[in-house]
mmCIF file of C-alpha atoms and ligand atoms in Angstrom:
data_model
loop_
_atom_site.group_PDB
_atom_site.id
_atom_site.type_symbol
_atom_site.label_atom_id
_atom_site.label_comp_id
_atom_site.label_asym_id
_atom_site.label_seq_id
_atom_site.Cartn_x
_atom_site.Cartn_y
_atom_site.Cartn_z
ATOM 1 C CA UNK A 1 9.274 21.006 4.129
ATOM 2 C CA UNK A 2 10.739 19.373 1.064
ATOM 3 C CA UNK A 3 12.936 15.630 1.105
ATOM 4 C CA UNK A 4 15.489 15.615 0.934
ATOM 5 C CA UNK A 5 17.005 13.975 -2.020
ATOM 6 C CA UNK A 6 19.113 10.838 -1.897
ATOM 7 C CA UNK A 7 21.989 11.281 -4.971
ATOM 8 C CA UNK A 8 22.415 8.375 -6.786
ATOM 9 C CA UNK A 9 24.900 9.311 -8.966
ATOM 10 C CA UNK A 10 27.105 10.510 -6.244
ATOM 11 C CA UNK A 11 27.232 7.760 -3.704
ATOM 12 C CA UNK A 12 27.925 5.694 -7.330
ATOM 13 C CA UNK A 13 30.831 7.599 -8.000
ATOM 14 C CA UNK A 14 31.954 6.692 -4.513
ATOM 15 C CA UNK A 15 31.737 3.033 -5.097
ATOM 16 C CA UNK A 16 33.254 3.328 -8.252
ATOM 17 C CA UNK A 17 36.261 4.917 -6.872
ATOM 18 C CA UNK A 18 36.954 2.330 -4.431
ATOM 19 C CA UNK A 19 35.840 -0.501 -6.889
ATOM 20 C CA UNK A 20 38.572 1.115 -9.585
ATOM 21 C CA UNK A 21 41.301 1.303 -6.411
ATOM 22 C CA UNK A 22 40.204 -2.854 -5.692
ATOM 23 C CA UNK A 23 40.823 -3.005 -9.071
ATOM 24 C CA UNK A 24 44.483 -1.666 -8.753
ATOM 25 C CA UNK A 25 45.601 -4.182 -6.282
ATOM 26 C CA UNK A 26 44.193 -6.766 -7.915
ATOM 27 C CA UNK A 27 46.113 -6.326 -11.464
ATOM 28 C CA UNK A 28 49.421 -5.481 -9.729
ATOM 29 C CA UNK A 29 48.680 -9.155 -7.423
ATOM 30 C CA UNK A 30 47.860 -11.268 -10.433
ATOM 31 C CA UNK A 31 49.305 -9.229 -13.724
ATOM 32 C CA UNK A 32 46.057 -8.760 -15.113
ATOM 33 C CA UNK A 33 42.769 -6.752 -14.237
ATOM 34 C CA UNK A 34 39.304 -8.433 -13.095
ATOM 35 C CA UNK A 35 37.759 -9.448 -16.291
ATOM 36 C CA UNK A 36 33.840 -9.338 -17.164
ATOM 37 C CA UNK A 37 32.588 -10.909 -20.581
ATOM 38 C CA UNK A 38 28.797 -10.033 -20.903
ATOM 39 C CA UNK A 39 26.570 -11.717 -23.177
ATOM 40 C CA UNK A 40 24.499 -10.062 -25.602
ATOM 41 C CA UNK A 41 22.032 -12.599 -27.379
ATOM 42 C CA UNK A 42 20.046 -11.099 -29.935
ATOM 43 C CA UNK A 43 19.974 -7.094 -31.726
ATOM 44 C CA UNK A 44 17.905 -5.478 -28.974
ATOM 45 C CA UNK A 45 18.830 -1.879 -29.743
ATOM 46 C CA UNK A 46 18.407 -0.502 -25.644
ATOM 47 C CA UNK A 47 20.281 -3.835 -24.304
ATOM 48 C CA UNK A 48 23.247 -3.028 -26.800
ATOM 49 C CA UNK A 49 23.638 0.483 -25.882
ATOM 50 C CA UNK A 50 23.147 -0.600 -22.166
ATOM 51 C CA UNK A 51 25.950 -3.014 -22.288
ATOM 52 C CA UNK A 52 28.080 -1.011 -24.151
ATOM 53 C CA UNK A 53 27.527 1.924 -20.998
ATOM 54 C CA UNK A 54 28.704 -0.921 -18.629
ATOM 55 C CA UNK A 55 31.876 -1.594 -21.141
ATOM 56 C CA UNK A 56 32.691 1.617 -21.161
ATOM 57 C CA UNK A 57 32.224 2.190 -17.285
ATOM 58 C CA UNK A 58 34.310 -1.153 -16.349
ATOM 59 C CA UNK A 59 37.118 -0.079 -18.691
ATOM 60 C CA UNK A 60 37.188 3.851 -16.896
ATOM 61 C CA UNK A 61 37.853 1.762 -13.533
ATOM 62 C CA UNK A 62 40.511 -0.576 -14.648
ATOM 63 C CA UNK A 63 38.719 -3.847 -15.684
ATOM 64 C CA UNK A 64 38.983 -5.669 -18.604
ATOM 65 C CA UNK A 65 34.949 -6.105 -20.185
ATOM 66 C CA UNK A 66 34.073 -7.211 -23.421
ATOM 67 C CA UNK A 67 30.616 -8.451 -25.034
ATOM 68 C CA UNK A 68 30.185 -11.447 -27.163
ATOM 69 C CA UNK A 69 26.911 -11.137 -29.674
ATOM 70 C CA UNK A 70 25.154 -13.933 -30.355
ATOM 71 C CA UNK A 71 22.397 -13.003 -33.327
ATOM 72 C CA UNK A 72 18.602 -14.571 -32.418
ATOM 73 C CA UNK A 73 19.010 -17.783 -34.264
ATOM 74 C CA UNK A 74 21.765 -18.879 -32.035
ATOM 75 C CA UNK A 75 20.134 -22.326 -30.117
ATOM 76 C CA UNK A 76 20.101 -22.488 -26.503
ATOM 77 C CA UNK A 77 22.801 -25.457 -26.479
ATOM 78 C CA UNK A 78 25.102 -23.111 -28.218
ATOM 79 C CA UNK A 79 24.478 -20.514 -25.584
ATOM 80 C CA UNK A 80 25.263 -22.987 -23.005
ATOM 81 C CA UNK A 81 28.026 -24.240 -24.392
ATOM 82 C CA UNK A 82 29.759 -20.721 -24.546
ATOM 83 C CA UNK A 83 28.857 -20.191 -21.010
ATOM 84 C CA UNK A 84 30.468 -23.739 -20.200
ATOM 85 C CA UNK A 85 33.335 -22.873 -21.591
ATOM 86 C CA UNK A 86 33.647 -18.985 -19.792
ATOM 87 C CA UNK A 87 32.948 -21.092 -16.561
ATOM 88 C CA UNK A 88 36.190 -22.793 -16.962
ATOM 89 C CA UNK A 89 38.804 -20.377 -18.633
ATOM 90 C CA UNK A 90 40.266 -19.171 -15.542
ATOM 91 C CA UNK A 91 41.056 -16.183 -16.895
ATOM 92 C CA UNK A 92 37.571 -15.120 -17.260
ATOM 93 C CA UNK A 93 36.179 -13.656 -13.644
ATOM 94 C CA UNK A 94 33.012 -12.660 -13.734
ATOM 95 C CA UNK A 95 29.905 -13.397 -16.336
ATOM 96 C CA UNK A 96 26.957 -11.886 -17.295
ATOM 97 C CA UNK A 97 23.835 -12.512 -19.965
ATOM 98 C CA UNK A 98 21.934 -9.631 -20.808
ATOM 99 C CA UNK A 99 18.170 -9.364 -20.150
ATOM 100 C CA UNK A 100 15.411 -9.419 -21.249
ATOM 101 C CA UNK A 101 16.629 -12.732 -23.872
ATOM 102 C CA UNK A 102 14.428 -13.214 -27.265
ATOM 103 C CA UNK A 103 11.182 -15.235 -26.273
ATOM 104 C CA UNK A 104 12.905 -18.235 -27.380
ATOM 105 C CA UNK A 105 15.351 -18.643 -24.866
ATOM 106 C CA UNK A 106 14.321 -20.496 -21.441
ATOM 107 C CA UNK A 107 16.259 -17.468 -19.482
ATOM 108 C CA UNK A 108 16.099 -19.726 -15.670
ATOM 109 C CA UNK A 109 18.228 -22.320 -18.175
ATOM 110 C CA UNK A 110 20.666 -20.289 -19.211
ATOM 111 C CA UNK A 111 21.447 -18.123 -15.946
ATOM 112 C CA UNK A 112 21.167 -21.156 -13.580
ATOM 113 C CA UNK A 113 24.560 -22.373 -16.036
ATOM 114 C CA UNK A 114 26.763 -19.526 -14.982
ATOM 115 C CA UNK A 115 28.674 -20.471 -11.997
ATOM 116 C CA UNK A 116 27.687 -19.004 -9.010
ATOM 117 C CA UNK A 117 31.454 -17.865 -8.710
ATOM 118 C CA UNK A 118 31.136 -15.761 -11.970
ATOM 119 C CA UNK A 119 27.654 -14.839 -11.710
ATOM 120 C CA UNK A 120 28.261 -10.830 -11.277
ATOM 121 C CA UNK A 121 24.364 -10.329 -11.428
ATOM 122 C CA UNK A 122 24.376 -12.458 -8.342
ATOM 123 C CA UNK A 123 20.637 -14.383 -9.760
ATOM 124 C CA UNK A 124 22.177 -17.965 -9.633
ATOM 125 C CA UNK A 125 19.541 -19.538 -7.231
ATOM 126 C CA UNK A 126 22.639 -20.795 -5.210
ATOM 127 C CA UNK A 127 23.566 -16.986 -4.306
ATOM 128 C CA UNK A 128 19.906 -15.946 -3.479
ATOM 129 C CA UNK A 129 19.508 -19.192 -1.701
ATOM 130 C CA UNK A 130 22.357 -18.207 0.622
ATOM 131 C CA UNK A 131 20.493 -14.849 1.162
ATOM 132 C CA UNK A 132 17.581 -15.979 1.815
ATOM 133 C CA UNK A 133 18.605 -18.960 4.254
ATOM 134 C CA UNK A 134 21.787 -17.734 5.802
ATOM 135 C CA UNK A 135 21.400 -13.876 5.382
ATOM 136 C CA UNK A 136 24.865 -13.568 4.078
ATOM 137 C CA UNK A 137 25.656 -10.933 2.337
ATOM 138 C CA UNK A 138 29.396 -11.445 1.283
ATOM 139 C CA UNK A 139 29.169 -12.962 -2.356
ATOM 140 C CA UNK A 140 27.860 -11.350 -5.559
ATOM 141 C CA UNK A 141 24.248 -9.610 -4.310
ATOM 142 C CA UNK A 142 21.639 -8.717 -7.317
ATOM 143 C CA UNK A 143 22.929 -5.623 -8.236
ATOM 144 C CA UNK A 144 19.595 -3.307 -8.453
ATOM 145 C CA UNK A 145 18.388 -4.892 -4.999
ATOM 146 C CA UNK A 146 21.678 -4.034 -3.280
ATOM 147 C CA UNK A 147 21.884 -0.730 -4.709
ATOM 148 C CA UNK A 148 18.529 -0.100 -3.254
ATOM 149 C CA UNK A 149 19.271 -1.236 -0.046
ATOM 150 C CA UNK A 150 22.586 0.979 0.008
ATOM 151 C CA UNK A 151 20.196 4.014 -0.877
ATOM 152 C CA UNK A 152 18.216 3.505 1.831
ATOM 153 C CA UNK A 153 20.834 3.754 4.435
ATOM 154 C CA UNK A 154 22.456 6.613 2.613
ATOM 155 C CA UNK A 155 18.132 8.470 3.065
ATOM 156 C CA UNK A 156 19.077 7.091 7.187
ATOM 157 C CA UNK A 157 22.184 8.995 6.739
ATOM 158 C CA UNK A 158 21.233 12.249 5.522
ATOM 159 C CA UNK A 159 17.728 12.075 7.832
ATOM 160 C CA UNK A 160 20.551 11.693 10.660
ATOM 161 C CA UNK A 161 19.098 8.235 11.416
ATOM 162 C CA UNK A 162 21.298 5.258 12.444
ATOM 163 C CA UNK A 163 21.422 2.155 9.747
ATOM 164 C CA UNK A 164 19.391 0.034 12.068
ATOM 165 C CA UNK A 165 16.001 -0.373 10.304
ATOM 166 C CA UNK A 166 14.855 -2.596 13.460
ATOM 167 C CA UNK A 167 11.329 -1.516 14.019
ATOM 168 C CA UNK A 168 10.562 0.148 10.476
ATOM 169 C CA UNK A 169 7.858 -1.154 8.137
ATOM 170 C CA UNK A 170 9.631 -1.572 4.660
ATOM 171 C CA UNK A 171 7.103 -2.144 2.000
ATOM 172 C CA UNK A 172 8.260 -2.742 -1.334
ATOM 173 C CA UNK A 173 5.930 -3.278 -4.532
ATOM 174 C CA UNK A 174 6.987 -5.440 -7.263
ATOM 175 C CA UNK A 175 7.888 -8.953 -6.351
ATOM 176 C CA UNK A 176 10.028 -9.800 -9.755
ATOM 177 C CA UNK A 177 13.091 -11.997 -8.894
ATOM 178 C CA UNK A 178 15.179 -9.352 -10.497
ATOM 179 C CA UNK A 179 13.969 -6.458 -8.485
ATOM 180 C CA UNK A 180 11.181 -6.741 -6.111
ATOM 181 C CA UNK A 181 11.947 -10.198 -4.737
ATOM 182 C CA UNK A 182 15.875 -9.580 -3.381
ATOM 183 C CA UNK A 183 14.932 -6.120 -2.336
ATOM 184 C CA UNK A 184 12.514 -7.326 0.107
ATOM 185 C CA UNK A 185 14.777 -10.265 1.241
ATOM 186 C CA UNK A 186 17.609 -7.748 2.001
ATOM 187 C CA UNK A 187 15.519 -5.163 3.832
ATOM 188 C CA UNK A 188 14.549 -8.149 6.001
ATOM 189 C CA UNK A 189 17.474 -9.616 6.584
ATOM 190 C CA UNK A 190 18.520 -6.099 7.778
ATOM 191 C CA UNK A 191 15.972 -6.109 10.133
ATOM 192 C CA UNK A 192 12.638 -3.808 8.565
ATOM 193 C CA UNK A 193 9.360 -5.707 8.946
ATOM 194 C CA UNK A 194 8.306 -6.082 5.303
ATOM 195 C CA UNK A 195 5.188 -6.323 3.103
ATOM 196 C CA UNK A 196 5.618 -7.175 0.340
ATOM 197 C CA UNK A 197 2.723 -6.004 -2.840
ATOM 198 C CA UNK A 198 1.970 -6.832 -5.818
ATOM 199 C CA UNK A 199 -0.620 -6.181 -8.776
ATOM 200 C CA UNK A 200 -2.956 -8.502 -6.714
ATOM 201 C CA UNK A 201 -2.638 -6.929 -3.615
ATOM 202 C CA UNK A 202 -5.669 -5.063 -1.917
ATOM 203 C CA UNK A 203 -5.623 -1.823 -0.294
ATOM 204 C CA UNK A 204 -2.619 -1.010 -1.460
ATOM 205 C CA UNK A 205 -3.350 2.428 -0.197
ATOM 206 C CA UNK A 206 -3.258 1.400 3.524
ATOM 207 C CA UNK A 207 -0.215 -0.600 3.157
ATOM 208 C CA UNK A 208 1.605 2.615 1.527
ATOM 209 C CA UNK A 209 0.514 4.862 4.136
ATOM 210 C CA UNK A 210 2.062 2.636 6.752
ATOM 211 C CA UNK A 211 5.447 2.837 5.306
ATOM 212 C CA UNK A 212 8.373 4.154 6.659
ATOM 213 C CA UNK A 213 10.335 2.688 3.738
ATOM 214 C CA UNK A 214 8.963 2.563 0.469
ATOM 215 C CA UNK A 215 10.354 0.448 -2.519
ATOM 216 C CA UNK A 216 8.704 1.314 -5.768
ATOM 217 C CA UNK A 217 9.440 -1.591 -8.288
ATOM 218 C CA UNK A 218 6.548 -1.590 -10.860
ATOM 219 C CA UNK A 219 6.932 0.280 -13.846
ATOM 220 C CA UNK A 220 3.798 2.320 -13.433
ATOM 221 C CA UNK A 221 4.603 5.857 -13.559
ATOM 222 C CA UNK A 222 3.074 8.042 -11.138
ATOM 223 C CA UNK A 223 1.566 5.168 -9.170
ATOM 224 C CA UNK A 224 2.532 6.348 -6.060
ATOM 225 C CA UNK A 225 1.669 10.352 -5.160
ATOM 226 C CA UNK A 226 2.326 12.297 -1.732
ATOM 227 C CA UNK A 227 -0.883 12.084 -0.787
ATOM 228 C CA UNK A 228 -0.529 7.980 -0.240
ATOM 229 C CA UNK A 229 2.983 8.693 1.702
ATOM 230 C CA UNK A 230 3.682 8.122 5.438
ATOM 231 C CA UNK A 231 4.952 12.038 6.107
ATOM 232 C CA UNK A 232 8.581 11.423 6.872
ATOM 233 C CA UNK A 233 8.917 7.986 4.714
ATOM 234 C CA UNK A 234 12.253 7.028 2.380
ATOM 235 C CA UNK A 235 11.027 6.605 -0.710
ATOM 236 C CA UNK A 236 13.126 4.801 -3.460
ATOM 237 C CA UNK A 237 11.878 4.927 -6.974
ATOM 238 C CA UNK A 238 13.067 2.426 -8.905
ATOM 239 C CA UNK A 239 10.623 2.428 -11.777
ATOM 240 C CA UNK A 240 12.172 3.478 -15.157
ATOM 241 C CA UNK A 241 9.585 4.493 -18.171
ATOM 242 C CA UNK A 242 10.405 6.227 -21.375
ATOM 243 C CA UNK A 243 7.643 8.362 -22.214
ATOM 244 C CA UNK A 244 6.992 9.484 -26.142
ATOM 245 C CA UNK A 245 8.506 12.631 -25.701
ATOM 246 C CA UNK A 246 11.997 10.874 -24.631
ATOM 247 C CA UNK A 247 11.625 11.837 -20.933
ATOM 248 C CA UNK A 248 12.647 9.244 -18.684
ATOM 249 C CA UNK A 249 9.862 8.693 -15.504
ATOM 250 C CA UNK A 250 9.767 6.923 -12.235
ATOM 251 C CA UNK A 251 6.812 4.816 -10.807
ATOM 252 C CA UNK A 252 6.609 8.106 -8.269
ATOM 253 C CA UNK A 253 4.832 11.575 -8.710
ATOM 254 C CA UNK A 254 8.439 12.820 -7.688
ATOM 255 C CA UNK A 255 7.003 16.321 -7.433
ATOM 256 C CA UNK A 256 3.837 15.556 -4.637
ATOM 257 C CA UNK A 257 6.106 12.745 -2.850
ATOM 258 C CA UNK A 258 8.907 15.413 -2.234
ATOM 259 C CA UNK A 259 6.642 17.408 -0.227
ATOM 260 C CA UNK A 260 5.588 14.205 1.939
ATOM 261 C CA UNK A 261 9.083 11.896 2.233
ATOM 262 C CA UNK A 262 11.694 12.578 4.363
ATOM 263 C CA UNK A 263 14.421 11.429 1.730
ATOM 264 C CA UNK A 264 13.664 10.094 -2.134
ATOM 265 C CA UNK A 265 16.031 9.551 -5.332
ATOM 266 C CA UNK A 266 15.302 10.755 -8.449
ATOM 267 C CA UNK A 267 14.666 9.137 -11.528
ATOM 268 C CA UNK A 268 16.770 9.843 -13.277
ATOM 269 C CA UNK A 269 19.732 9.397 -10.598
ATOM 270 C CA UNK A 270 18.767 7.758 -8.279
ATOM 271 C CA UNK A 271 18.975 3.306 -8.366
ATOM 272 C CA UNK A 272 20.321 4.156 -11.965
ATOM 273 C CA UNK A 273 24.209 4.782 -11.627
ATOM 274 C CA UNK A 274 23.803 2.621 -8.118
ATOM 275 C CA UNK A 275 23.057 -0.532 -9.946
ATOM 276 C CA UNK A 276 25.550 -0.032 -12.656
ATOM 277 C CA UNK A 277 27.948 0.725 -9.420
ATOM 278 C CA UNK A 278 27.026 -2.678 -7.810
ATOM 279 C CA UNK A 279 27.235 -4.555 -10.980
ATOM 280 C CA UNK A 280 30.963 -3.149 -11.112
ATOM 281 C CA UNK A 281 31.952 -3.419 -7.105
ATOM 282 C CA UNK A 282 30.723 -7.827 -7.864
ATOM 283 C CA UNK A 283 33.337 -7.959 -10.612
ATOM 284 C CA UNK A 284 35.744 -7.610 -7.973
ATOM 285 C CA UNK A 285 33.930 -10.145 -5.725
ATOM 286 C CA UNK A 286 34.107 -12.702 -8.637
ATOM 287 C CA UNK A 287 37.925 -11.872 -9.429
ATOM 288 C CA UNK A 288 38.209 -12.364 -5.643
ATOM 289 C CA UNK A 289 36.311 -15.751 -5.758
ATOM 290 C CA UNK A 290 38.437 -16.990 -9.294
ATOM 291 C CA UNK A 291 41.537 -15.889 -7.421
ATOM 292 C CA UNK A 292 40.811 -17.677 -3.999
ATOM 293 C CA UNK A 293 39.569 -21.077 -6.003
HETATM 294 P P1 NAP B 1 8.512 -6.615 -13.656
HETATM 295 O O1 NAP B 1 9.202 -7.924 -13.756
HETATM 296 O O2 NAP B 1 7.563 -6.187 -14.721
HETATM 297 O O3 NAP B 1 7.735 -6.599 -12.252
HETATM 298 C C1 NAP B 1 6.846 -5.586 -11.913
HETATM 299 C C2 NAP B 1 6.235 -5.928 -10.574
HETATM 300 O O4 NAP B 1 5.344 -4.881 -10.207
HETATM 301 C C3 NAP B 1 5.411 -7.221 -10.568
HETATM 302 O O5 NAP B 1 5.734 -7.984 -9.419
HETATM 303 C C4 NAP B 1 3.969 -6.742 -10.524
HETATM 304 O O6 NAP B 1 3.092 -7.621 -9.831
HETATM 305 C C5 NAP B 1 4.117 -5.450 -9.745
HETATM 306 N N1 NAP B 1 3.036 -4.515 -10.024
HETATM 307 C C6 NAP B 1 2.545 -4.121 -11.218
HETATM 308 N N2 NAP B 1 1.528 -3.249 -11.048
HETATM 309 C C7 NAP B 1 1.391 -3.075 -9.717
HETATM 310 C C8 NAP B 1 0.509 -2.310 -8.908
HETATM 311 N N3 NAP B 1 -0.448 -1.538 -9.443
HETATM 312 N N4 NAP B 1 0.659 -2.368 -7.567
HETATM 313 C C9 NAP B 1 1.600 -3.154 -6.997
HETATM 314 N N5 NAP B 1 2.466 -3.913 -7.710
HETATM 315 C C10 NAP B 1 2.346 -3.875 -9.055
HETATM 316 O O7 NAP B 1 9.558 -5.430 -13.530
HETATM 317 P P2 NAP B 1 11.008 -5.378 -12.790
HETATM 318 O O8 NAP B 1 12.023 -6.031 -13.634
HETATM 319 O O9 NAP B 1 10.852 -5.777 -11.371
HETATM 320 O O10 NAP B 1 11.256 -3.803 -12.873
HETATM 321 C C11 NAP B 1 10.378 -2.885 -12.254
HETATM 322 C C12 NAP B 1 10.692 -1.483 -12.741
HETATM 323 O O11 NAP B 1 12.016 -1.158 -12.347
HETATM 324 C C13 NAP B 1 10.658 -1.304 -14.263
HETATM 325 O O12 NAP B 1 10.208 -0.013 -14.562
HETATM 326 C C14 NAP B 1 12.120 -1.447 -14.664
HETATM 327 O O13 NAP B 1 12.426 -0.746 -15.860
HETATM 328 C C15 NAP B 1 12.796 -0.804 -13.471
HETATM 329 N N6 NAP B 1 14.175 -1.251 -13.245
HETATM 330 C C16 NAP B 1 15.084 -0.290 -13.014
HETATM 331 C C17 NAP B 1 16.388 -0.664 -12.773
HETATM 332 C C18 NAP B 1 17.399 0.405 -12.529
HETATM 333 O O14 NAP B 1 18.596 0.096 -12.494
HETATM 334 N N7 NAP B 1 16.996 1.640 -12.305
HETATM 335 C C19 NAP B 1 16.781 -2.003 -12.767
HETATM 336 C C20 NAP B 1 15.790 -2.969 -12.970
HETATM 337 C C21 NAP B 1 14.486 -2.575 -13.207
HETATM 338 P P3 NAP B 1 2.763 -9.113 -10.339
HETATM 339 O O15 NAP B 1 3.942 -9.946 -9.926
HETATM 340 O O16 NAP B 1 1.525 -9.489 -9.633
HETATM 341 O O17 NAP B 1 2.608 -9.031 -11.831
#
């Protein structure tokens, strides 16, 4: 028996469609759309294209997005300063600075300056400190973590499982605060009983095996192969490597795991399009939040 095999790109196109129609009521309420201004500090060729693919997506579903370029001998004062000044033009909903930032910049600095209103990457340690305390899950969420999460009930769905993970080992590896970190918080909160691995973990083999959901956050392709999989298991693959040729990988032998999980995404397609989704559905959080104020 093969997985089967949870579609990113199609439960992203759902979001989208009811982010774009949240984005409809909100321009006819207030007479303009939820606006996003994203940050792009220094000429990283892959962030520019990448921000310009979340410009282009916001725009296809009604909101207003622009990017402001800052070139790499910008200080960090004149960073904050801009991101001051976004905080308190009310017209401005929802912020975002582009990672990685040049080595120079102290990147906990800069992000903890957004306000936690218009933080749409939901990483202001106000916003995970609500998660992680309060398990409330109503403002901005990181967008990869929640995109994972929302993968792994869709894998419940199509296994014909209910979207209580009470009693399910979730074991994610990768504890970055971008990825890893909120992932495991959220799979908690909703109930899994988590390990969470990293590169100093030991017998990381027996931990695998003992998964019923896997979260796959390293960047190592081909880390993970059937052979270490609980038969049955949701795997999500979140692990994104160009290789020389141009071929985009996952941290997962996808061909051996699909003959062991029950469900797995793709990579391509699979937390892909879902985080770009999430990033979009916060938007209309923060225009929610700057409307409410
Ligand atoms: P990161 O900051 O480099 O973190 C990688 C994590 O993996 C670290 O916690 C590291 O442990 C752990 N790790 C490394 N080798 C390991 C091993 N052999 N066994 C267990 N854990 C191991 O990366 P990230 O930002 O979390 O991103 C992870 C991957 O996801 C990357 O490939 C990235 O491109 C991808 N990604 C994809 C999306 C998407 O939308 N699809 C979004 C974000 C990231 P230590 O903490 O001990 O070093």
């Amino acid at each position: 028996m093969t997985a089967l095999i949870i579609d990113g790109r199609k439960l992203a196109e759902q979001s989208n469609l009811r982010t774009k129609a949240d984005a409809e009521s909100f321009t006819k309420e207030t007479k303009r759309p939820p606006s996003l201004v994203m940050l792009l500090i220094g000429a990283d060729a892959g962030s520019k294209k990448y921000l310009n693919s979340k410009k282009k997506l916001a725009n296809s579903l009604g909101l207003d997005a622009s990017i402001l370029e800052f070139d790499e001998d910008t200080t960090q004062k004149d960073i904050i300063d801009q991101i001051v000044l976004l905080n308190r033009d009310s017209e401005v909903d929802a912020i975002l600075v582009q990672l990685p930032l040049p080595s120079k910049f102290d990147e906990e600095k800069i992000l903890c300056k957004i306000s936690p209103k218009k933080d749409v990457d939901g990483l202001h340690p106000e916003l995970i400190g609500r998660l992680v305390l309060t398990g409330d899950d109503s403002c901005q969420l990181p967008c990869t973590p929640i995109g994972i999460l929302k993968l792994v009930l869709e894998g419940r769905r199509q296994l014909g499982e209910s979207s209580d993970l009470s009693g399910l080992r979730a074991v994610v590896l990768g504890r970055s605060n971008l990825v890893g970190k909120p992932s495991g918080i959220l799979l908690h909160n909703h109930n899994a009983t988590l390990t969470q691995c990293h590169s100093k973990t030991k017998d990381l083999d027996d931990i695998v095996k003992q998964a019923d959901i896997l979260v796959v956050a390293t960047g190592k392709p081909n880390l993970i192969t059937g052979d270490m999989l609980k038969p049955g298991a949701i795997v999500i693959d979140v692990g994104i490597t160009y290789l020389d040729d141009g071929k985009i990988v996952g941290d997962c032998d996808f061909e051996s795991c699909k003959l062991v999980a029950g469900a797995i995404t793709p990579v391509p397609g699979g937390v892909g399009p879902m985080t770009m989704a999430m990033l979009m559905s916060n938007v209309l959080i923060c225009a929610n939040n700057n409307k409410d104020k």
